[in-house]
Each structure stands twice: as structure tokens, then as C-alpha cells.
Short mmCIF file of C-alpha atoms in Angstrom, two decimals:
data_model
loop_
_atom_site.label_atom_id
_atom_site.label_comp_id
_atom_site.label_asym_id
_atom_site.label_seq_id
_atom_site.Cartn_x
_atom_site.Cartn_y
_atom_site.Cartn_z
CA MET A 1 49.95 7.55 2.55
CA ARG A 2 51.43 8.79 5.77
CA PHE A 3 55.40 8.52 6.12
CA LEU A 4 57.28 8.89 9.45
CA ARG A 5 58.97 12.18 9.10
CA ARG A 6 62.15 13.54 10.89
CA LYS A 7 60.88 15.43 13.93
CA VAL A 8 62.73 16.79 17.12
CA PRO A 9 60.89 16.17 20.37
CA ALA A 10 60.06 19.09 22.48
CA ARG A 11 61.48 17.13 25.46
CA SER A 12 63.72 13.93 25.99
CA PRO A 13 62.29 11.50 28.34
CA LEU A 14 64.02 8.23 28.87
CA VAL A 15 63.24 5.76 26.25
CA SER A 16 63.29 1.98 26.38
CA LEU A 17 63.98 0.40 23.11
CA ILE A 18 62.92 -3.22 23.24
CA VAL A 19 64.16 -5.91 20.71
CA PRO A 20 62.48 -9.40 20.90
CA ALA A 21 65.10 -11.79 19.43
CA ARG A 22 64.34 -15.34 18.74
CA ASN A 23 67.09 -17.09 16.51
CA GLU A 24 68.31 -13.61 15.09
CA GLU A 25 72.13 -14.04 14.88
CA GLU A 26 71.92 -12.75 11.29
CA ASN A 27 70.06 -9.57 12.31
CA ILE A 28 70.80 -8.87 15.92
CA GLY A 29 74.25 -7.24 15.52
CA LYS A 30 73.25 -5.03 12.85
CA ILE A 31 70.18 -3.49 14.51
CA VAL A 32 72.05 -3.14 17.83
CA LYS A 33 74.83 -1.10 15.83
CA ALA A 34 72.23 1.02 14.35
CA LEU A 35 70.53 1.78 17.66
CA LYS A 36 73.86 2.86 19.23
CA LYS A 37 74.18 5.43 16.45
CA GLN A 38 70.98 6.96 17.15
CA THR A 39 70.73 10.92 17.44
CA TYR A 40 68.58 10.50 20.51
CA GLU A 41 70.73 10.20 23.53
CA ASN A 42 68.23 9.43 26.40
CA LEU A 43 68.03 5.68 25.44
CA GLU A 44 68.27 2.32 27.04
CA ILE A 45 68.62 -0.57 24.64
CA ILE A 46 67.30 -3.86 25.67
CA VAL A 47 67.44 -7.23 23.86
CA VAL A 48 65.37 -10.03 24.92
CA ASN A 49 66.98 -13.29 23.98
CA ASP A 50 63.76 -15.59 23.45
CA ASN A 51 65.32 -19.03 24.12
CA SER A 52 67.34 -18.77 20.97
CA THR A 53 69.13 -21.96 19.78
CA ASP A 54 71.73 -20.03 17.64
CA ASN A 55 74.33 -17.34 18.67
CA THR A 56 71.94 -14.35 19.45
CA ARG A 57 72.82 -14.24 23.05
CA GLU A 58 76.55 -14.29 22.51
CA ILE A 59 76.51 -11.52 19.82
CA VAL A 60 74.45 -9.30 22.29
CA GLN A 61 76.84 -9.76 24.86
CA LYS A 62 79.71 -8.40 23.06
CA PHE A 63 78.00 -4.98 23.03
CA GLU A 64 78.67 -2.58 25.99
CA LYS A 65 75.58 -0.65 27.62
CA VAL A 66 73.22 -2.93 26.19
CA LYS A 67 70.80 -4.73 28.63
CA LEU A 68 70.43 -8.44 27.82
CA VAL A 69 67.20 -10.33 29.11
CA ASP A 70 67.99 -13.89 28.77
CA LEU A 71 64.91 -16.08 28.53
CA SER A 72 66.37 -19.66 28.85
CA ASN A 73 63.09 -21.54 28.77
CA GLU A 74 59.98 -21.70 26.48
CA PRO A 75 57.22 -19.50 27.24
CA PRO A 76 54.89 -20.36 30.01
CA GLU A 77 51.60 -22.18 29.27
CA GLY A 78 49.30 -19.79 27.68
CA TRP A 79 51.91 -17.32 26.28
CA VAL A 80 53.07 -17.05 22.77
CA GLY A 81 56.96 -16.36 22.06
CA LYS A 82 56.79 -12.69 20.82
CA SER A 83 54.34 -11.37 23.41
CA TRP A 84 56.35 -13.25 26.20
CA ALA A 85 59.54 -11.60 24.81
CA CYS A 86 58.12 -8.12 24.76
CA TRP A 87 56.49 -8.32 28.17
CA ASN A 88 59.72 -9.45 29.73
CA GLY A 89 61.38 -6.54 27.91
CA TYR A 90 58.86 -4.14 29.45
CA LEU A 91 59.38 -5.64 32.82
CA ASN A 92 63.03 -4.90 32.81
CA SER A 93 62.73 -1.53 31.21
CA SER A 94 62.73 1.97 33.12
CA GLY A 95 61.94 4.28 30.14
CA GLU A 96 58.77 6.77 30.19
CA ILE A 97 58.43 5.82 26.48
CA LEU A 98 58.42 2.12 25.16
CA ILE A 99 59.67 1.40 21.59
CA PHE A 100 59.35 -2.36 20.63
CA MET A 101 61.31 -3.03 17.47
CA ASP A 102 61.78 -6.37 15.46
CA ALA A 103 65.49 -7.41 14.98
CA ASP A 104 65.22 -7.25 11.06
CA VAL A 105 64.44 -3.58 11.22
CA GLU A 106 67.02 -1.04 9.85
CA PRO A 107 66.46 2.26 11.80
CA ALA A 108 68.03 5.53 10.51
CA PRO A 109 70.11 7.43 13.05
CA GLU A 110 67.04 10.00 13.62
CA THR A 111 64.56 7.09 14.05
CA VAL A 112 64.04 7.23 17.72
CA GLU A 113 63.90 10.96 18.18
CA SER A 114 61.36 11.02 15.34
CA LEU A 115 59.24 8.19 17.14
CA VAL A 116 59.63 10.10 20.47
CA ALA A 117 58.42 13.36 18.99
CA THR A 118 55.28 11.55 17.28
CA VAL A 119 54.26 9.78 20.26
CA LEU A 120 54.29 12.95 22.42
CA GLU A 121 51.92 14.45 19.82
CA HIS A 122 49.44 11.65 20.07
CA ASP A 123 47.28 10.40 22.99
CA GLY A 124 47.95 6.65 22.20
CA LEU A 125 50.19 4.39 20.18
CA VAL A 126 52.50 4.88 17.05
CA SER A 127 53.15 2.14 14.69
CA VAL A 128 55.33 2.01 11.45
CA TRP A 129 55.28 -0.45 8.66
CA PRO A 130 59.01 -0.13 7.31
CA TYR A 131 60.18 0.21 3.71
CA GLN A 132 61.05 -3.13 2.42
CA ARG A 133 64.66 -3.29 1.05
CA PHE A 134 65.59 -6.18 -1.01
CA GLU A 135 68.87 -8.06 -1.83
CA LYS A 136 67.69 -11.03 -3.80
CA PHE A 137 65.11 -11.83 -6.37
CA TYR A 138 62.75 -13.86 -4.46
CA GLU A 139 62.32 -11.16 -1.80
CA HIS A 140 60.12 -9.44 -4.45
CA LEU A 141 57.35 -12.18 -4.03
CA THR A 142 56.38 -10.01 -1.00
CA LEU A 143 54.82 -7.65 -3.14
CA ALA A 144 51.06 -8.94 -2.67
CA PHE A 145 51.52 -9.44 1.06
CA ASN A 146 52.92 -6.14 1.50
CA MET A 147 49.95 -4.32 -0.35
CA ILE A 148 47.26 -6.47 1.47
CA VAL A 149 48.76 -5.67 4.89
CA ILE A 150 49.06 -1.90 4.41
CA GLY A 151 45.79 -1.61 2.55
CA SER A 152 43.82 -3.55 5.13
CA MET A 153 45.12 -0.99 7.74
CA GLY A 154 43.80 1.87 5.64
CA SER A 155 47.27 3.46 5.10
CA PHE A 156 46.41 3.63 1.24
CA SER A 157 43.20 5.59 1.74
CA ILE A 158 43.20 9.24 0.92
CA PHE A 159 40.69 9.79 3.90
CA LYS A 160 41.39 9.80 7.52
CA ILE A 161 40.06 6.55 8.78
CA LYS A 162 39.91 4.63 11.95
CA PRO A 163 42.74 2.10 11.90
CA MET A 164 42.03 -1.57 12.32
CA GLY A 165 45.08 -2.17 14.59
CA ALA A 166 48.87 -1.63 14.62
CA TYR A 167 51.76 -2.48 12.52
CA GLY A 168 54.24 -5.03 14.49
CA PRO A 169 57.66 -4.30 13.20
CA VAL A 170 57.90 -0.88 15.22
CA ILE A 171 55.59 0.12 17.96
CA ALA A 172 55.92 3.14 20.22
CA VAL A 173 53.98 4.15 23.37
CA GLU A 174 54.16 5.98 26.55
CA ARG A 175 54.79 3.66 29.30
CA LYS A 176 51.63 4.89 31.32
CA LYS A 177 49.28 3.84 28.59
CA TYR A 178 50.92 0.63 27.87
CA GLU A 179 50.41 -0.34 31.65
CA SER A 180 46.85 1.05 31.61
CA VAL A 181 45.63 -1.61 29.09
CA ASN A 182 48.02 -4.36 30.57
CA GLY A 183 50.05 -4.59 27.44
CA HIS A 184 51.05 -7.73 25.83
CA ALA A 185 49.80 -9.61 28.80
CA ALA A 186 46.26 -8.76 27.77
CA PHE A 187 46.58 -11.10 24.98
CA LYS A 188 49.35 -13.20 25.77
CA ASP A 189 48.33 -16.38 23.81
CA GLY A 190 47.84 -14.29 20.52
CA VAL A 191 49.93 -14.81 17.44
CA LEU A 192 48.84 -11.46 15.84
CA GLU A 193 50.06 -9.38 18.58
CA ASP A 194 50.32 -6.16 16.67
CA ILE A 195 46.61 -5.98 15.41
CA LYS A 196 45.51 -7.09 18.72
CA LEU A 197 47.58 -4.40 20.71
CA GLY A 198 46.35 -1.77 18.33
CA LYS A 199 42.68 -2.92 18.80
CA LEU A 200 43.39 -2.96 22.57
CA PHE A 201 44.40 0.57 22.55
CA LEU A 202 41.20 1.82 20.40
CA GLN A 203 38.94 0.02 22.76
CA ASN A 204 40.36 1.82 25.60
CA GLY A 205 39.86 5.18 23.99
CA TYR A 206 43.35 5.80 22.82
CA ALA A 207 44.46 6.87 19.31
CA VAL A 208 46.41 4.58 17.09
CA GLU A 209 48.59 6.36 14.51
CA ASN A 210 49.99 4.19 11.86
CA TYR A 211 52.81 5.17 9.28
CA LEU A 212 54.85 3.90 6.41
CA GLY A 213 58.75 3.95 7.11
CA GLY A 214 59.86 5.63 3.91
CA GLN A 215 63.42 6.51 4.06
CA THR A 216 63.52 6.70 8.11
CA ILE A 217 62.77 2.83 8.80
CA LYS A 218 63.59 0.02 6.46
CA PHE A 219 63.75 -3.70 7.05
CA ARG A 220 64.52 -7.09 5.02
CA MET A 221 61.73 -9.28 6.11
CA TYR A 222 62.95 -12.71 5.12
CA PRO A 223 66.73 -12.50 4.05
CA GLU A 224 67.27 -16.31 4.84
CA GLY A 225 65.62 -17.64 1.66
CA LEU A 226 62.38 -18.45 -0.02
CA LYS A 227 61.46 -21.09 2.85
CA GLN A 228 61.66 -18.54 5.40
CA LEU A 229 59.47 -16.23 3.45
CA PHE A 230 56.86 -19.10 2.92
CA GLU A 231 56.90 -20.03 6.54
CA GLY A 232 56.49 -16.63 7.87
CA PHE A 233 53.60 -15.39 5.76
CA THR A 234 52.04 -18.73 6.16
CA LYS A 235 52.05 -18.18 10.00
CA ASN A 236 50.23 -14.97 9.60
CA MET A 237 48.06 -14.63 6.52
CA ALA A 238 44.91 -16.82 7.31
CA LEU A 239 44.69 -15.43 10.67
CA GLY A 240 45.33 -12.01 9.75
CA ALA A 241 42.40 -12.07 7.21
CA GLY A 242 39.93 -12.54 9.99
CA SER A 243 41.44 -9.98 12.24
CA LEU A 244 41.43 -6.79 10.10
CA GLY A 245 37.82 -6.04 9.92
CA PRO A 246 36.07 -4.03 7.36
CA MET A 247 38.98 -2.81 5.57
CA PHE A 248 40.05 -6.13 4.56
CA LEU A 249 36.79 -6.44 2.92
CA LEU A 250 37.46 -3.51 0.55
CA VAL A 251 40.94 -5.15 -0.14
CA PHE A 252 39.19 -8.38 -0.71
CA LEU A 253 36.92 -6.82 -3.35
CA TRP A 254 39.78 -5.21 -4.96
CA MET A 255 41.61 -8.57 -5.41
CA VAL A 256 38.28 -10.05 -6.66
CA GLY A 257 38.50 -7.78 -9.44
CA LEU A 258 42.29 -8.43 -10.10
CA TYR A 259 41.83 -12.07 -10.04
CA SER A 260 39.02 -11.80 -12.37
CA ALA A 261 41.05 -10.00 -14.64
CA MET A 262 43.56 -12.58 -14.56
CA GLY A 263 41.09 -15.16 -15.05
CA ASN A 264 39.92 -13.50 -18.32
CA VAL A 265 43.39 -13.44 -19.82
CA PHE A 266 42.46 -14.39 -23.34
CA SER A 267 39.39 -12.04 -23.56
CA LEU A 268 39.46 -8.56 -25.08
CA ASN A 269 38.47 -6.89 -21.70
CA TYR A 270 41.79 -7.98 -20.26
CA ILE A 271 43.60 -5.75 -22.58
CA PHE A 272 41.89 -2.92 -21.11
CA TYR A 273 42.15 -4.01 -17.15
CA TYR A 274 45.64 -5.18 -17.34
CA PRO A 275 47.32 -1.96 -17.93
CA LEU A 276 45.17 -0.30 -15.34
CA PHE A 277 46.11 -2.74 -12.60
CA VAL A 278 50.02 -2.55 -13.63
CA VAL A 279 49.96 1.19 -13.48
CA GLN A 280 48.06 1.27 -10.09
CA ILE A 281 50.27 -1.53 -8.43
CA TYR A 282 53.38 0.26 -9.62
CA LEU A 283 52.36 3.62 -8.47
CA VAL A 284 51.49 2.23 -4.90
CA SER A 285 54.16 -0.50 -4.38
CA ARG A 286 57.32 1.61 -5.34
CA LYS A 287 56.48 3.71 -2.04
CA THR A 288 56.43 0.71 0.13
CA GLY A 289 59.62 -1.15 -0.95
CA ASP A 290 62.46 -1.77 -3.59
CA TYR A 291 59.59 -2.86 -6.17
CA THR A 292 60.11 -2.09 -9.71
CA PHE A 293 57.86 -1.71 -13.10
CA TRP A 294 58.58 -5.32 -13.88
CA ASP A 295 57.08 -6.26 -10.51
CA ALA A 296 53.84 -4.44 -11.68
CA LEU A 297 54.05 -5.93 -15.05
CA PHE A 298 54.12 -9.63 -14.08
CA TYR A 299 51.81 -8.99 -10.88
CA PRO A 300 49.92 -12.21 -11.63
CA VAL A 301 52.98 -14.17 -10.55
CA HIS A 302 53.02 -12.35 -7.23
CA PHE A 303 49.36 -12.83 -6.50
CA LEU A 304 49.30 -16.50 -7.66
CA PHE A 305 51.98 -17.07 -5.12
CA PHE A 306 49.99 -15.24 -2.55
CA LEU A 307 46.94 -17.71 -3.16
CA ILE A 308 49.20 -20.66 -2.81
CA VAL A 309 50.42 -19.21 0.59
CA PHE A 310 46.89 -18.27 1.81
CA PHE A 311 45.71 -21.74 1.24
CA VAL A 312 48.50 -23.43 3.09
CA SER A 313 48.14 -21.17 5.87
CA LEU A 314 44.23 -21.88 5.94
CA TYR A 315 44.75 -25.42 5.98
CA LYS A 316 47.08 -25.43 8.67
CA VAL A 317 44.89 -23.25 10.73
CA ILE A 318 41.67 -25.17 10.36
CA PHE A 319 43.15 -28.81 10.20
CA VAL A 320 46.67 -28.85 11.69
CA LYS A 321 45.96 -26.14 14.30
CA LYS A 322 49.57 -25.09 14.49
CA VAL A 323 51.95 -23.18 12.63
CA GLU A 324 55.90 -23.13 12.82
CA TRP A 325 58.22 -20.22 13.19
CA LYS A 326 61.73 -20.11 13.85
CA GLY A 327 61.76 -23.78 15.26
CA ARG A 328 58.85 -23.19 17.44
CA LYS A 329 55.51 -24.85 17.13
CA ILE A 330 52.55 -22.27 17.83
CA ARG A 331 49.07 -23.55 18.40
CA VAL A 332 46.54 -21.37 16.53
#
């Protein structure tokens, strides 16, 4: 596993930090406060209000020296919300380095300077999957999803392998490279913009460096309740499985073994396999979030929940042809 470490950049170019925000009144104030406490000073903060129906816009307006890009209409035909918001943030930015950061991210004060230093070291794109912080019991149900997303990107591998894409919560890139691939406009109708942006950079010969947030970048993915968690993972899961490439096959094979063990719960073999899966899941998951030994011990509950969400997502993709997120229906 590679964690984003604190680094001091060799120089201090202007950074445009862009936060796409759709109905984020619960999060937007917290992230803006955290961004204004960054140790990196040459920073412009841009919040893109993606036609929110809550108080996102009003909260942002209370902060000084924060640029508000107010999108008061739905995305144009052919565009999907987050890609449209990110693109408009870029169009209203001036920085040599662009950082796209989801509104639920909780950056430590040294986050921006560490991202800038890392971007300047690599010829391409840097993305981060934050450490998951929990406050409520239901949030632990993210365990299976978290392990699958990170594992499919190759972040659990002990070998240096070519990534399948990028993580979406935090993406940092030099402006000239973003422009050379046409950024988010290159896949404006895509739901999984993070994976597609990473693939786009790889196809154009750039490096993609993926990190885990550790203690530097954290987030609470779905703080509003189990319904939001279910809706969010339903939106992404089935589409993501078909977009991650060969590494997902390895994760899938691992899951086959896991579910096979669960299916033989009354056999003597299960007595042997179960503790092995418990130890493996515990050692890996505790580095990615506030997961406990109890989460690993009762891993069948987490992975059965994953199956339910996966098949609901598959049904929506195949038959309904649309998913819903934050009050907006998205065609898939």
C-alpha cells in the first residue's frame, strides 16, 4: 500500500482547488474551513455549485476569498453532473496545478502542499482514496466496497503495477497535461469520471499515481444515513465492475473463494478458511478506515450486503437504464 506522505514542494506554483458541490450543505462549510487552514499559501479555492436545491450556495457565499461558480441550470445535453461541475471549475481557474476534491473530503493542513510536491515529482496524474472515518454504525457496511475498489486499482499489490484508472475523491494534475487530454470534456457523458480520467491519461502516455489517504486525507462517504449509502453504491457498483479491467478479475476470484467459504459454513473446511479470511480482512481493512476486528469477524454480513447492492445496481443498469443520485436522475 502506498500512502500520501507529507512533502514540501520544491517550488510553489499557483494551485486551483476545485470542489464540485451538488446538495452538499452538510459538508461544504467543513471542507472550505479546512482548505482555508492549508499550509500551502499560493492557493485559490473554487466551489462549483452544481444547481443545488439546498443551502450549498448560501453557505459558500459566507466565506471570503472563495470563488463561487454558480451553475443554476441542469447540465447541457450529453453532460453528467460531476464532470460538468469539474469542467466549469477548470474554466474559471487560473492555477498551474489543478486539484479536484469532493466536498466530503477532510484534508489535513498539509494536504495541498503534499499533493503539489507529489504532482511535481510525477509526469501525470495523482489521485488519492481517503481513509474512511466513521461516526455511525451503518458506515461500517462500506467494508466490502472499500476493499474491492482499492483492490481493483492494484493498491493492495506488493508489486508496482500499471493502474486501471484513478480514484475520484481527490485528483491533482498539472494544468497543461489536463488540457492536453481535454480533461473532463473528453468523457462528459460518463458516470465513472475518475476511472475514465485515469484511463485517458494512461492512453496518452502519462503516468497515473494512486495513493491511500492515511492520516493526511480522510472522509465520511455517506454521513446522511443508510439510504444515501445504498443509493451511492448502487450508482457506481455495476458500472465500475466492467470498467476496472484485469485487476478486477483477480479481486473477483478472491471473492469467489470468500463466498465459497461462506457457502460451506457447516463444513469442517469452513473452520479452517474462516479464520484466514478474518485475519486477512482485518489486516488490510484497518489501514483503509475505522474498521475493527469485529468487522472482520462478521465479514459475511458486509459481503452479503455488497451482493444485494450489486444486483440492485445491475438491475438498474440493464433494465431501468438510469440511476439516481442527490435528486438527479442519470442515464447509464
